Amino acid sequence: MNAILEVRSDLKEQLDHLAEEIHRSETDLANEAVAQYLAHQRKIIGHIQEGLAQAQRGEFVPDNEMEVFFASHGEPTA
């Protein structure tokens, strides 16, 4: 399947320069970039869905563990 994507001119310029520098086609680089972006987004969505499933099962971090975590990162606790 072929598709037409509108790309900002600054991104197109960067894509053209990179393709020339590394001797690859703009199409190959764009396909690789889109594939990586989609994989990254799927991973994020998977983490969110797992977190929601854990919450629905009542699996929460105990308050005292959260307080220790925040204290170790310089955040005031309640």
Coordinates of C-alpha atoms in Angstrom, one line a residue:
M1 CA 0.0 0.0 0.0
N2 CA 1.2 3.4 -0.8
A3 CA 0.2 6.6 1.0
I4 CA 1.0 10.2 0.8
L5 CA 2.0 12.0 3.9
E6 CA 2.4 15.7 4.3
V7 CA 5.6 16.5 6.1
R8 CA 6.7 19.9 7.4
S9 CA 9.3 21.5 5.1
D10 CA 11.9 21.5 7.8
L11 CA 11.5 17.8 8.4
K12 CA 11.6 17.1 4.7
E13 CA 14.8 19.1 4.4
Q14 CA 16.4 17.1 7.2
L15 CA 15.2 13.9 5.7
D16 CA 16.7 14.8 2.3
H17 CA 20.1 15.7 3.9
L18 CA 20.2 12.6 6.0
A19 CA 19.3 10.3 3.1
E20 CA 22.1 11.9 1.0
E21 CA 24.6 11.6 3.8
I22 CA 24.0 8.0 4.5
H23 CA 23.2 6.9 1.0
R24 CA 19.7 5.7 1.6
S25 CA 16.4 6.7 0.1
E26 CA 14.1 9.2 1.7
T27 CA 11.4 6.5 1.5
D28 CA 13.4 4.0 3.4
L29 CA 14.2 6.5 6.1
A30 CA 10.6 7.6 6.4
N31 CA 9.4 4.0 6.6
E32 CA 11.9 3.2 9.3
A33 CA 11.0 6.3 11.3
V34 CA 7.3 5.6 11.1
A35 CA 7.8 2.0 12.1
Q36 CA 9.9 3.0 15.1
Y37 CA 7.3 5.6 16.1
L38 CA 4.5 3.1 15.9
A39 CA 6.4 0.5 17.9
H40 CA 7.1 3.1 20.6
Q41 CA 3.5 4.1 20.8
R42 CA 2.3 0.5 21.0
K43 CA 4.7 -0.1 23.8
I44 CA 3.4 3.0 25.7
I45 CA -0.2 1.9 25.1
G46 CA 0.7 -1.6 26.4
H47 CA 2.1 -0.1 29.6
I48 CA -1.0 2.0 30.1
Q49 CA -3.3 -0.9 29.5
E50 CA -1.3 -3.1 31.9
G51 CA -1.5 -0.3 34.5
L52 CA -5.2 0.0 34.1
A53 CA -5.6 -3.7 34.4
Q54 CA -3.6 -3.7 37.6
A55 CA -5.7 -0.9 39.0
Q56 CA -8.9 -2.8 38.2
R57 CA -7.5 -5.8 40.0
G58 CA -6.7 -3.6 43.0
E59 CA -3.0 -3.9 42.7
F60 CA -1.6 -0.6 44.0
V61 CA 1.7 0.3 45.6
P62 CA 1.3 0.7 49.3
D63 CA 1.3 4.3 50.7
N64 CA 4.5 3.7 52.7
E65 CA 6.4 2.6 49.6
M66 CA 5.2 5.6 47.7
E67 CA 6.3 7.9 50.5
V68 CA 9.8 6.3 50.5
F69 CA 10.0 6.7 46.7
F70 CA 9.0 10.4 46.8
A71 CA 11.2 11.1 49.8
S72 CA 14.2 9.6 47.9
H73 CA 13.5 11.9 45.0
G74 CA 13.3 15.1 47.1
E75 CA 9.5 15.4 47.0
P76 CA 7.7 16.3 50.2
T77 CA 5.3 13.7 51.6
A78 CA 1.9 14.4 53.1

